[in-house]
Amino acid sequence: MTTELSPIDKAKFVAAKKAVEFVEDGMRVGLGTGSTAAWMVRCLGERVREEGLKIRGVPTSTRTASLAKEMGVEVVSLDAAKWLDVTIDGADEFDAELNLIKGGGGALLQEKIVATASDQMIVITDASKEVDTLGAFPLPVEVIPFGWQTTQALIEETLVSLDVLGRSASLRMNGESPYVTDEGNHILDLHLKRIGDARQTAMILNQMPGVVENGLFIDICDTVVIGYGDGKAQVRDINAGTIEENMLDFVEGENLFADLSD
């Protein structure tokens, strides 16, 4: 039941519930990865079952694909969809210009490909993810396994010349073994603390041999939906320059997310 959720989980629920209102019949929808995005997939599934909503979803990870199928959402590949009407995804951080850090869930490569192949990207989040300057959350960088230690050393050496406060990188682990992405790559988490020039940082990182993609999403997000524990949803549209707020009612007995484990 939503009334039994923690304030942070209620905030995620509210953001997800509000964001799926942007989805219309016949749309091709990018489905993000992570705990907040999983709530969104379940909300979409509810609309599919109760309203007969017909959409095609393009998931950004194998676990999102599995959840979407479980919820009754039709899943297709990006190649089959070709172009998307909207992508809805979470974020680890966002700033006033709606630049993002993503990749905490390990799916940054597919997430960036899908988001940039969309007419619109909507980010769903809670207020704790908003920052004045990106960088407190470790910046994920996907690298190929071959020579990853050399790539790490090159990154750390290059960070000396960038406007960042921290310059260390660590290999993301999954227990005793390196974390492996859906594409078979590793992730280096950069502990930068503060990123003074996110655009420059993203460009330089992607020029390095061994780097596949980084988790800085610059000029990609169009709208952010911020959920609050009291049921308030705030929608910020960077293109229109508008901020809208409304309240969503929690449904007594709601059980959509009782077994959500992501």
mmCIF file of N, CA, C and O in Angstrom, residues 44-140:
data_model
loop_
_atom_site.group_PDB
_atom_site.id
_atom_site.type_symbol
_atom_site.label_atom_id
_atom_site.label_comp_id
_atom_site.label_asym_id
_atom_site.label_seq_id
_atom_site.Cartn_x
_atom_site.Cartn_y
_atom_site.Cartn_z
ATOM 1 N N LEU A 44 3.031 2.344 -15.951
ATOM 2 C CA LEU A 44 2.650 2.144 -17.347
ATOM 3 C C LEU A 44 1.863 0.849 -17.503
ATOM 4 O O LEU A 44 0.862 0.799 -18.230
ATOM 5 N N GLY A 45 2.326 -0.199 -16.835
ATOM 6 C CA GLY A 45 1.617 -1.468 -16.889
ATOM 7 C C GLY A 45 0.194 -1.343 -16.379
ATOM 8 O O GLY A 45 -0.739 -1.952 -16.928
ATOM 9 N N GLU A 46 0.003 -0.541 -15.353
ATOM 10 C CA GLU A 46 -1.342 -0.305 -14.819
ATOM 11 C C GLU A 46 -2.228 0.348 -15.869
ATOM 12 O O GLU A 46 -3.391 -0.036 -16.052
ATOM 13 N N ARG A 47 -1.675 1.325 -16.592
ATOM 14 C CA ARG A 47 -2.454 1.991 -17.644
ATOM 15 C C ARG A 47 -2.768 1.035 -18.795
ATOM 16 O O ARG A 47 -3.842 1.088 -19.384
ATOM 17 N N VAL A 48 -1.817 0.172 -19.118
ATOM 18 C CA VAL A 48 -2.044 -0.817 -20.174
ATOM 19 C C VAL A 48 -3.196 -1.741 -19.799
ATOM 20 O O VAL A 48 -4.093 -2.019 -20.608
ATOM 21 N N ARG A 49 -3.198 -2.195 -18.551
ATOM 22 C CA ARG A 49 -4.227 -3.135 -18.110
ATOM 23 C C ARG A 49 -5.580 -2.470 -17.915
ATOM 24 O O ARG A 49 -6.613 -3.018 -18.312
ATOM 25 N N GLU A 50 -5.599 -1.286 -17.312
ATOM 26 C CA GLU A 50 -6.865 -0.667 -16.924
ATOM 27 C C GLU A 50 -7.459 0.227 -18.000
ATOM 28 O O GLU A 50 -8.685 0.381 -18.070
ATOM 29 N N GLU A 51 -6.606 0.824 -18.839
ATOM 30 C CA GLU A 51 -7.107 1.752 -19.859
ATOM 31 C C GLU A 51 -7.011 1.195 -21.270
ATOM 32 O O GLU A 51 -7.528 1.798 -22.212
ATOM 33 N N GLY A 52 -6.333 0.061 -21.415
ATOM 34 C CA GLY A 52 -6.124 -0.464 -22.745
ATOM 35 C C GLY A 52 -5.100 0.329 -23.537
ATOM 36 O O GLY A 52 -5.099 0.305 -24.775
ATOM 37 N N LEU A 53 -4.230 1.049 -22.831
ATOM 38 C CA LEU A 53 -3.194 1.842 -23.487
ATOM 39 C C LEU A 53 -2.312 0.943 -24.343
ATOM 40 O O LEU A 53 -1.828 -0.088 -23.888
ATOM 41 N N LYS A 54 -2.094 1.357 -25.586
ATOM 42 C CA LYS A 54 -1.252 0.591 -26.492
ATOM 43 C C LYS A 54 0.016 1.385 -26.796
ATOM 44 O O LYS A 54 -0.048 2.451 -27.415
ATOM 45 N N ILE A 55 1.130 0.874 -26.319
ATOM 46 C CA ILE A 55 2.423 1.508 -26.557
ATOM 47 C C ILE A 55 3.448 0.430 -26.879
ATOM 48 O O ILE A 55 3.203 -0.759 -26.663
ATOM 49 N N ARG A 56 4.583 0.858 -27.398
ATOM 50 C CA ARG A 56 5.725 -0.031 -27.566
ATOM 51 C C ARG A 56 6.863 0.522 -26.727
ATOM 52 O O ARG A 56 7.228 1.687 -26.871
ATOM 53 N N GLY A 57 7.394 -0.293 -25.839
ATOM 54 C CA GLY A 57 8.449 0.142 -24.939
ATOM 55 C C GLY A 57 9.809 -0.352 -25.391
ATOM 56 O O GLY A 57 9.954 -1.507 -25.794
ATOM 57 N N VAL A 58 10.789 0.541 -25.330
ATOM 58 C CA VAL A 58 12.173 0.173 -25.630
ATOM 59 C C VAL A 58 12.951 0.233 -24.326
ATOM 60 O O VAL A 58 13.245 1.321 -23.813
ATOM 61 N N PRO A 59 13.279 -0.906 -23.733
ATOM 62 C CA PRO A 59 13.972 -0.928 -22.435
ATOM 63 C C PRO A 59 15.451 -0.610 -22.576
ATOM 64 O O PRO A 59 16.059 -0.846 -23.627
ATOM 65 N N THR A 60 16.028 -0.087 -21.495
ATOM 66 C CA THR A 60 17.445 0.282 -21.487
ATOM 67 C C THR A 60 18.317 -0.723 -20.748
ATOM 68 O O THR A 60 19.495 -0.479 -20.533
ATOM 69 N N SER A 61 17.737 -1.843 -20.370
ATOM 70 C CA SER A 61 18.509 -2.903 -19.713
ATOM 71 C C SER A 61 17.709 -4.187 -19.748
ATOM 72 O O SER A 61 16.489 -4.174 -19.975
ATOM 73 N N THR A 62 18.378 -5.293 -19.499
ATOM 74 C CA THR A 62 17.684 -6.574 -19.484
ATOM 75 C C THR A 62 16.689 -6.648 -18.324
ATOM 76 O O THR A 62 15.612 -7.229 -18.461
ATOM 77 N N ARG A 63 17.020 -6.050 -17.186
ATOM 78 C CA ARG A 63 16.086 -6.127 -16.057
ATOM 79 C C ARG A 63 14.858 -5.249 -16.271
ATOM 80 O O ARG A 63 13.766 -5.603 -15.832
ATOM 81 N N THR A 64 15.014 -4.119 -16.975
ATOM 82 C CA THR A 64 13.841 -3.320 -17.311
ATOM 83 C C THR A 64 12.975 -4.059 -18.312
ATOM 84 O O THR A 64 11.744 -4.042 -18.225
ATOM 85 N N ALA A 65 13.597 -4.727 -19.282
ATOM 86 C CA ALA A 65 12.846 -5.511 -20.264
ATOM 87 C C ALA A 65 12.028 -6.591 -19.578
ATOM 88 O O ALA A 65 10.851 -6.813 -19.901
ATOM 89 N N SER A 66 12.638 -7.266 -18.602
ATOM 90 C CA SER A 66 11.950 -8.333 -17.883
ATOM 91 C C SER A 66 10.752 -7.797 -17.106
ATOM 92 O O SER A 66 9.660 -8.390 -17.133
ATOM 93 N N LEU A 67 10.932 -6.659 -16.429
ATOM 94 C CA LEU A 67 9.839 -6.072 -15.659
ATOM 95 C C LEU A 67 8.721 -5.595 -16.577
ATOM 96 O O LEU A 67 7.536 -5.792 -16.281
ATOM 97 N N ALA A 68 9.078 -4.964 -17.703
ATOM 98 C CA ALA A 68 8.065 -4.469 -18.632
ATOM 99 C C ALA A 68 7.196 -5.612 -19.153
ATOM 100 O O ALA A 68 5.965 -5.501 -19.216
ATOM 101 N N LYS A 69 7.822 -6.719 -19.527
ATOM 102 C CA LYS A 69 7.067 -7.876 -20.010
ATOM 103 C C LYS A 69 6.156 -8.408 -18.917
ATOM 104 O O LYS A 69 5.005 -8.783 -19.164
ATOM 105 N N GLU A 70 6.671 -8.432 -17.686
ATOM 106 C CA GLU A 70 5.871 -8.899 -16.552
ATOM 107 C C GLU A 70 4.648 -8.017 -16.333
ATOM 108 O O GLU A 70 3.575 -8.499 -15.965
ATOM 109 N N MET A 71 4.794 -6.730 -16.606
ATOM 110 C CA MET A 71 3.704 -5.778 -16.401
ATOM 111 C C MET A 71 2.761 -5.681 -17.599
ATOM 112 O O MET A 71 1.799 -4.924 -17.582
ATOM 113 N N GLY A 72 3.054 -6.433 -18.655
ATOM 114 C CA GLY A 72 2.171 -6.425 -19.816
ATOM 115 C C GLY A 72 2.465 -5.342 -20.827
ATOM 116 O O GLY A 72 1.640 -5.070 -21.713
ATOM 117 N N VAL A 73 3.633 -4.702 -20.721
ATOM 118 C CA VAL A 73 4.021 -3.664 -21.672
ATOM 119 C C VAL A 73 4.749 -4.322 -22.842
ATOM 120 O O VAL A 73 5.695 -5.096 -22.641
ATOM 121 N N GLU A 74 4.312 -4.031 -24.070
ATOM 122 C CA GLU A 74 4.968 -4.592 -25.247
ATOM 123 C C GLU A 74 6.395 -4.062 -25.336
ATOM 124 O O GLU A 74 6.635 -2.862 -25.220
ATOM 125 N N VAL A 75 7.338 -4.954 -25.549
ATOM 126 C CA VAL A 75 8.753 -4.591 -25.619
ATOM 127 C C VAL A 75 9.269 -4.828 -27.028
ATOM 128 O O VAL A 75 9.061 -5.901 -27.614
ATOM 129 N N VAL A 76 9.955 -3.813 -27.575
ATOM 130 C CA VAL A 76 10.591 -3.932 -28.885
ATOM 131 C C VAL A 76 12.005 -3.373 -28.782
ATOM 132 O O VAL A 76 12.341 -2.657 -27.831
ATOM 133 N N SER A 77 12.831 -3.681 -29.755
ATOM 134 C CA SER A 77 14.184 -3.148 -29.780
ATOM 135 C C SER A 77 14.175 -1.727 -30.329
ATOM 136 O O SER A 77 13.226 -1.301 -30.996
ATOM 137 N N LEU A 78 15.254 -0.993 -30.076
ATOM 138 C CA LEU A 78 15.373 0.353 -30.623
ATOM 139 C C LEU A 78 15.441 0.300 -32.147
ATOM 140 O O LEU A 78 14.890 1.178 -32.822
ATOM 141 N N ASP A 79 16.093 -0.699 -32.693
ATOM 142 C CA ASP A 79 16.164 -0.830 -34.144
ATOM 143 C C ASP A 79 14.779 -1.019 -34.747
ATOM 144 O O ASP A 79 14.486 -0.508 -35.832
ATOM 145 N N ALA A 80 13.916 -1.747 -34.044
ATOM 146 C CA ALA A 80 12.554 -1.950 -34.535
ATOM 147 C C ALA A 80 11.727 -0.675 -34.416
ATOM 148 O O ALA A 80 10.946 -0.333 -35.303
ATOM 149 N N ALA A 81 11.911 0.037 -33.306
ATOM 150 C CA ALA A 81 11.150 1.280 -33.094
ATOM 151 C C ALA A 81 11.684 2.422 -33.950
ATOM 152 O O ALA A 81 10.941 3.325 -34.333
ATOM 153 N N LYS A 82 12.993 2.420 -34.187
ATOM 154 C CA LYS A 82 13.711 3.421 -34.991
ATOM 155 C C LYS A 82 13.813 4.775 -34.299
ATOM 156 O O LYS A 82 14.883 5.350 -34.207
ATOM 157 N N TRP A 83 12.721 5.341 -33.865
ATOM 158 C CA TRP A 83 12.737 6.626 -33.165
ATOM 159 C C TRP A 83 11.641 6.619 -32.120
ATOM 160 O O TRP A 83 10.602 5.972 -32.312
ATOM 161 N N LEU A 84 11.873 7.319 -31.006
ATOM 162 C CA LEU A 84 10.942 7.280 -29.883
ATOM 163 C C LEU A 84 10.262 8.622 -29.668
ATOM 164 O O LEU A 84 10.843 9.682 -29.920
ATOM 165 N N ASP A 85 9.039 8.550 -29.173
ATOM 166 C CA ASP A 85 8.310 9.776 -28.849
ATOM 167 C C ASP A 85 8.802 10.371 -27.539
ATOM 168 O O ASP A 85 8.922 11.590 -27.406
ATOM 169 N N VAL A 86 9.083 9.509 -26.573
ATOM 170 C CA VAL A 86 9.515 9.982 -25.256
ATOM 171 C C VAL A 86 10.290 8.878 -24.558
ATOM 172 O O VAL A 86 10.044 7.695 -24.774
ATOM 173 N N THR A 87 11.267 9.285 -23.758
ATOM 174 C CA THR A 87 11.956 8.374 -22.847
ATOM 175 C C THR A 87 11.739 8.882 -21.431
ATOM 176 O O THR A 87 11.859 10.087 -21.168
ATOM 177 N N ILE A 88 11.395 7.977 -20.534
ATOM 178 C CA ILE A 88 11.211 8.326 -19.122
ATOM 179 C C ILE A 88 12.225 7.530 -18.315
ATOM 180 O O ILE A 88 12.281 6.307 -18.403
ATOM 181 N N ASP A 89 13.024 8.230 -17.534
ATOM 182 C CA ASP A 89 14.120 7.581 -16.818
ATOM 183 C C ASP A 89 14.399 8.353 -15.534
ATOM 184 O O ASP A 89 13.949 9.489 -15.357
ATOM 185 N N GLY A 90 15.149 7.758 -14.653
ATOM 186 C CA GLY A 90 15.558 8.420 -13.422
ATOM 187 C C GLY A 90 16.894 9.117 -13.606
ATOM 188 O O GLY A 90 17.456 9.169 -14.702
ATOM 189 N N ALA A 91 17.425 9.672 -12.527
ATOM 190 C CA ALA A 91 18.740 10.317 -12.545
ATOM 191 C C ALA A 91 19.346 10.224 -11.155
ATOM 192 O O ALA A 91 18.631 10.157 -10.152
ATOM 193 N N ASP A 92 20.670 10.226 -11.111
ATOM 194 C CA ASP A 92 21.376 10.220 -9.832
ATOM 195 C C ASP A 92 21.598 11.638 -9.318
ATOM 196 O O ASP A 92 21.664 11.859 -8.107
ATOM 197 N N GLU A 93 21.719 12.580 -10.252
ATOM 198 C CA GLU A 93 21.808 14.004 -9.923
ATOM 199 C C GLU A 93 21.268 14.809 -11.091
ATOM 200 O O GLU A 93 21.350 14.386 -12.240
ATOM 201 N N PHE A 94 20.725 16.008 -10.783
ATOM 202 C CA PHE A 94 20.379 16.948 -11.842
ATOM 203 C C PHE A 94 20.585 18.364 -11.331
ATOM 204 O O PHE A 94 20.469 18.632 -10.129
ATOM 205 N N ASP A 95 20.928 19.275 -12.256
ATOM 206 C CA ASP A 95 21.140 20.669 -11.855
ATOM 207 C C ASP A 95 20.049 21.560 -12.438
ATOM 208 O O ASP A 95 19.076 21.073 -13.042
ATOM 209 N N ALA A 96 20.188 22.869 -12.270
ATOM 210 C CA ALA A 96 19.151 23.810 -12.685
ATOM 211 C C ALA A 96 18.922 23.805 -14.190
ATOM 212 O O ALA A 96 17.828 24.158 -14.667
ATOM 213 N N GLU A 97 19.919 23.422 -14.968
ATOM 214 C CA GLU A 97 19.793 23.368 -16.422
ATOM 215 C C GLU A 97 19.371 21.984 -16.904
ATOM 216 O O GLU A 97 19.359 21.715 -18.103
ATOM 217 N N LEU A 98 19.008 21.124 -15.977
ATOM 218 C CA LEU A 98 18.583 19.750 -16.227
ATOM 219 C C LEU A 98 19.678 18.907 -16.878
ATOM 220 O O LEU A 98 19.403 17.974 -17.642
ATOM 221 N N ASN A 99 20.934 19.247 -16.596
ATOM 222 C CA ASN A 99 22.028 18.341 -16.913
ATOM 223 C C ASN A 99 22.064 17.272 -15.823
ATOM 224 O O ASN A 99 21.744 17.540 -14.659
ATOM 225 N N LEU A 100 22.476 16.075 -16.189
ATOM 226 C CA LEU A 100 22.326 14.925 -15.305
ATOM 227 C C LEU A 100 23.618 14.154 -15.113
ATOM 228 O O LEU A 100 24.507 14.192 -15.964
ATOM 229 N N ILE A 101 23.691 13.442 -13.985
ATOM 230 C CA ILE A 101 24.583 12.295 -13.841
ATOM 231 C C ILE A 101 23.691 11.070 -13.756
ATOM 232 O O ILE A 101 22.759 11.018 -12.953
ATOM 233 N N LYS A 102 23.970 10.083 -14.641
ATOM 234 C CA LYS A 102 23.238 8.836 -14.645
ATOM 235 C C LYS A 102 24.226 7.679 -14.709
ATOM 236 O O LYS A 102 25.376 7.864 -15.040
ATOM 237 N N GLY A 103 23.731 6.503 -14.401
ATOM 238 C CA GLY A 103 24.571 5.317 -14.486
ATOM 239 C C GLY A 103 24.770 4.592 -13.183
ATOM 240 O O GLY A 103 25.507 3.607 -13.122
ATOM 241 N N GLY A 104 24.105 5.062 -12.113
ATOM 242 C CA GLY A 104 24.217 4.357 -10.839
ATOM 243 C C GLY A 104 23.722 2.930 -10.931
ATOM 244 O O GLY A 104 24.177 2.054 -10.197
ATOM 245 N N GLY A 105 22.783 2.700 -11.870
ATOM 246 C CA GLY A 105 22.257 1.356 -12.072
ATOM 247 C C GLY A 105 23.039 0.541 -13.086
ATOM 248 O O GLY A 105 22.703 -0.614 -13.345
ATOM 249 N N GLY A 106 24.072 1.160 -13.671
ATOM 250 C CA GLY A 106 24.955 0.428 -14.570
ATOM 251 C C GLY A 106 24.503 0.352 -16.008
ATOM 252 O O GLY A 106 25.079 -0.399 -16.795
ATOM 253 N N ALA A 107 23.476 1.133 -16.391
ATOM 254 C CA ALA A 107 22.934 1.025 -17.754
ATOM 255 C C ALA A 107 23.116 2.313 -18.550
ATOM 256 O O ALA A 107 22.357 2.592 -19.470
ATOM 257 N N LEU A 108 24.129 3.098 -18.221
ATOM 258 C CA LEU A 108 24.261 4.431 -18.812
ATOM 259 C C LEU A 108 24.389 4.422 -20.327
ATOM 260 O O LEU A 108 23.921 5.335 -21.013
ATOM 261 N N LEU A 109 25.045 3.410 -20.911
ATOM 262 C CA LEU A 109 25.241 3.393 -22.356
ATOM 263 C C LEU A 109 23.919 3.253 -23.094
ATOM 264 O O LEU A 109 23.595 4.082 -23.959
ATOM 265 N N GLN A 110 23.152 2.243 -22.745
ATOM 266 C CA GLN A 110 21.856 2.072 -23.397
ATOM 267 C C GLN A 110 20.927 3.236 -23.064
ATOM 268 O O GLN A 110 20.150 3.686 -23.909
ATOM 269 N N GLU A 111 21.004 3.747 -21.829
ATOM 270 C CA GLU A 111 20.154 4.871 -21.442
ATOM 271 C C GLU A 111 20.438 6.100 -22.292
ATOM 272 O O GLU A 111 19.512 6.793 -22.738
ATOM 273 N N LYS A 112 21.707 6.374 -22.561
ATOM 274 C CA LYS A 112 22.037 7.558 -23.349
ATOM 275 C C LYS A 112 21.648 7.380 -24.810
ATOM 276 O O LYS A 112 21.156 8.317 -25.457
ATOM 277 N N ILE A 113 21.862 6.184 -25.351
ATOM 278 C CA ILE A 113 21.469 5.916 -26.732
ATOM 279 C C ILE A 113 19.961 6.090 -26.903
ATOM 280 O O ILE A 113 19.493 6.750 -27.839
ATOM 281 N N VAL A 114 19.193 5.507 -26.002
ATOM 282 C CA VAL A 114 17.735 5.580 -26.089
ATOM 283 C C VAL A 114 17.243 7.017 -25.883
ATOM 284 O O VAL A 114 16.368 7.505 -26.610
ATOM 285 N N ALA A 115 17.809 7.719 -24.906
ATOM 286 C CA ALA A 115 17.370 9.085 -24.632
ATOM 287 C C ALA A 115 17.621 10.023 -25.808
ATOM 288 O O ALA A 115 16.790 10.883 -26.128
ATOM 289 N N THR A 116 18.761 9.870 -26.460
ATOM 290 C CA THR A 116 19.085 10.753 -27.573
ATOM 291 C C THR A 116 18.337 10.366 -28.848
ATOM 292 O O THR A 116 18.327 11.132 -29.816
ATOM 293 N N ALA A 117 17.695 9.198 -28.852
ATOM 294 C CA ALA A 117 16.877 8.785 -29.987
ATOM 295 C C ALA A 117 15.402 9.085 -29.728
ATOM 296 O O ALA A 117 14.519 8.450 -30.304
ATOM 297 N N SER A 118 15.123 10.058 -28.872
ATOM 298 C CA SER A 118 13.758 10.394 -28.470
ATOM 299 C C SER A 118 13.456 11.863 -28.730
ATOM 300 O O SER A 118 14.338 12.714 -28.634
ATOM 301 N N ASP A 119 12.194 12.133 -29.038
ATOM 302 C CA ASP A 119 11.766 13.529 -29.192
ATOM 303 C C ASP A 119 11.837 14.270 -27.865
ATOM 304 O O ASP A 119 12.063 15.479 -27.826
ATOM 305 N N GLN A 120 11.643 13.553 -26.782
ATOM 306 C CA GLN A 120 11.608 14.176 -25.460
ATOM 307 C C GLN A 120 12.151 13.212 -24.426
ATOM 308 O O GLN A 120 11.882 12.011 -24.481
ATOM 309 N N MET A 121 12.936 13.737 -23.474
ATOM 310 C CA MET A 121 13.359 12.939 -22.335
ATOM 311 C C MET A 121 12.779 13.542 -21.056
ATOM 312 O O MET A 121 12.965 14.729 -20.767
ATOM 313 N N ILE A 122 12.067 12.699 -20.309
ATOM 314 C CA ILE A 122 11.499 13.105 -19.025
ATOM 315 C C ILE A 122 12.240 12.362 -17.928
ATOM 316 O O ILE A 122 12.358 11.136 -17.970
ATOM 317 N N VAL A 123 12.744 13.100 -16.958
ATOM 318 C CA VAL A 123 13.430 12.497 -15.815
ATOM 319 C C VAL A 123 12.497 12.518 -14.614
ATOM 320 O O VAL A 123 11.868 13.544 -14.320
ATOM 321 N N ILE A 124 12.385 11.387 -13.951
ATOM 322 C CA ILE A 124 11.576 11.278 -12.741
ATOM 323 C C ILE A 124 12.511 11.120 -11.556
ATOM 324 O O ILE A 124 13.449 10.335 -11.581
ATOM 325 N N THR A 125 12.233 11.875 -10.502
ATOM 326 C CA THR A 125 13.188 11.913 -9.393
ATOM 327 C C THR A 125 12.514 12.445 -8.136
ATOM 328 O O THR A 125 11.327 12.774 -8.134
ATOM 329 N N ASP A 126 13.285 12.518 -7.067
ATOM 330 C CA ASP A 126 12.838 13.182 -5.850
ATOM 331 C C ASP A 126 13.746 14.378 -5.604
ATOM 332 O O ASP A 126 14.799 14.514 -6.241
ATOM 333 N N ALA A 127 13.367 15.232 -4.690
ATOM 334 C CA ALA A 127 14.064 16.504 -4.494
ATOM 335 C C ALA A 127 15.504 16.324 -4.031
ATOM 336 O O ALA A 127 16.341 17.217 -4.249
ATOM 337 N N SER A 128 15.837 15.190 -3.447
ATOM 338 C CA SER A 128 17.196 14.984 -2.934
ATOM 339 C C SER A 128 18.233 14.889 -4.045
ATOM 340 O O SER A 128 19.432 15.037 -3.795
ATOM 341 N N LYS A 129 17.794 14.662 -5.288
ATOM 342 C CA LYS A 129 18.728 14.509 -6.400
ATOM 343 C C LYS A 129 19.114 15.845 -7.028
ATOM 344 O O LYS A 129 19.983 15.880 -7.902
ATOM 345 N N GLU A 130 18.482 16.927 -6.614
ATOM 346 C CA GLU A 130 18.802 18.235 -7.189
ATOM 347 C C GLU A 130 20.047 18.819 -6.522
ATOM 348 O O GLU A 130 20.166 18.827 -5.292
ATOM 349 N N VAL A 131 20.986 19.302 -7.326
ATOM 350 C CA VAL A 131 22.237 19.865 -6.820
ATOM 351 C C VAL A 131 22.534 21.183 -7.525
ATOM 352 O O VAL A 131 22.059 21.443 -8.624
ATOM 353 N N ASP A 132 23.332 22.020 -6.866
ATOM 354 C CA ASP A 132 23.776 23.266 -7.503
ATOM 355 C C ASP A 132 24.806 22.976 -8.584
ATOM 356 O O ASP A 132 24.796 23.588 -9.658
ATOM 357 N N THR A 133 25.716 22.043 -8.294
ATOM 358 C CA THR A 133 26.760 21.651 -9.235
ATOM 359 C C THR A 133 26.896 20.146 -9.221
ATOM 360 O O THR A 133 26.956 19.526 -8.154
ATOM 361 N N LEU A 134 26.942 19.545 -10.388
ATOM 362 C CA LEU A 134 27.074 18.093 -10.481
ATOM 363 C C LEU A 134 28.409 17.615 -9.907
ATOM 364 O O LEU A 134 29.382 18.353 -9.920
ATOM 365 N N GLY A 135 28.426 16.373 -9.427
ATOM 366 C CA GLY A 135 29.695 15.782 -9.037
ATOM 367 C C GLY A 135 29.738 15.106 -7.682
ATOM 368 O O GLY A 135 30.648 14.313 -7.430
ATOM 369 N N ALA A 136 28.805 15.392 -6.801
ATOM 370 C CA ALA A 136 28.821 14.712 -5.507
ATOM 371 C C ALA A 136 28.598 13.217 -5.687
ATOM 372 O O ALA A 136 29.230 12.393 -5.023
ATOM 373 N N PHE A 137 27.714 12.856 -6.618
ATOM 374 C CA PHE A 137 27.510 11.449 -6.938
ATOM 375 C C PHE A 137 28.644 11.000 -7.859
ATOM 376 O O PHE A 137 28.990 11.698 -8.805
ATOM 377 N N PRO A 138 29.236 9.852 -7.586
ATOM 378 C CA PRO A 138 30.337 9.384 -8.449
ATOM 379 C C PRO A 138 29.904 9.281 -9.907
ATOM 380 O O PRO A 138 28.826 8.762 -10.210
ATOM 381 N N LEU A 139 30.742 9.781 -10.799
ATOM 382 C CA LEU A 139 30.428 9.774 -12.229
ATOM 383 C C LEU A 139 30.808 8.428 -12.847
ATOM 384 O O LEU A 139 31.986 8.077 -12.896
ATOM 385 N N PRO A 140 29.834 7.665 -13.352
ATOM 386 C CA PRO A 140 30.160 6.379 -13.968
ATOM 387 C C PRO A 140 30.738 6.569 -15.371
ATOM 388 O O PRO A 140 30.255 7.404 -16.152
#
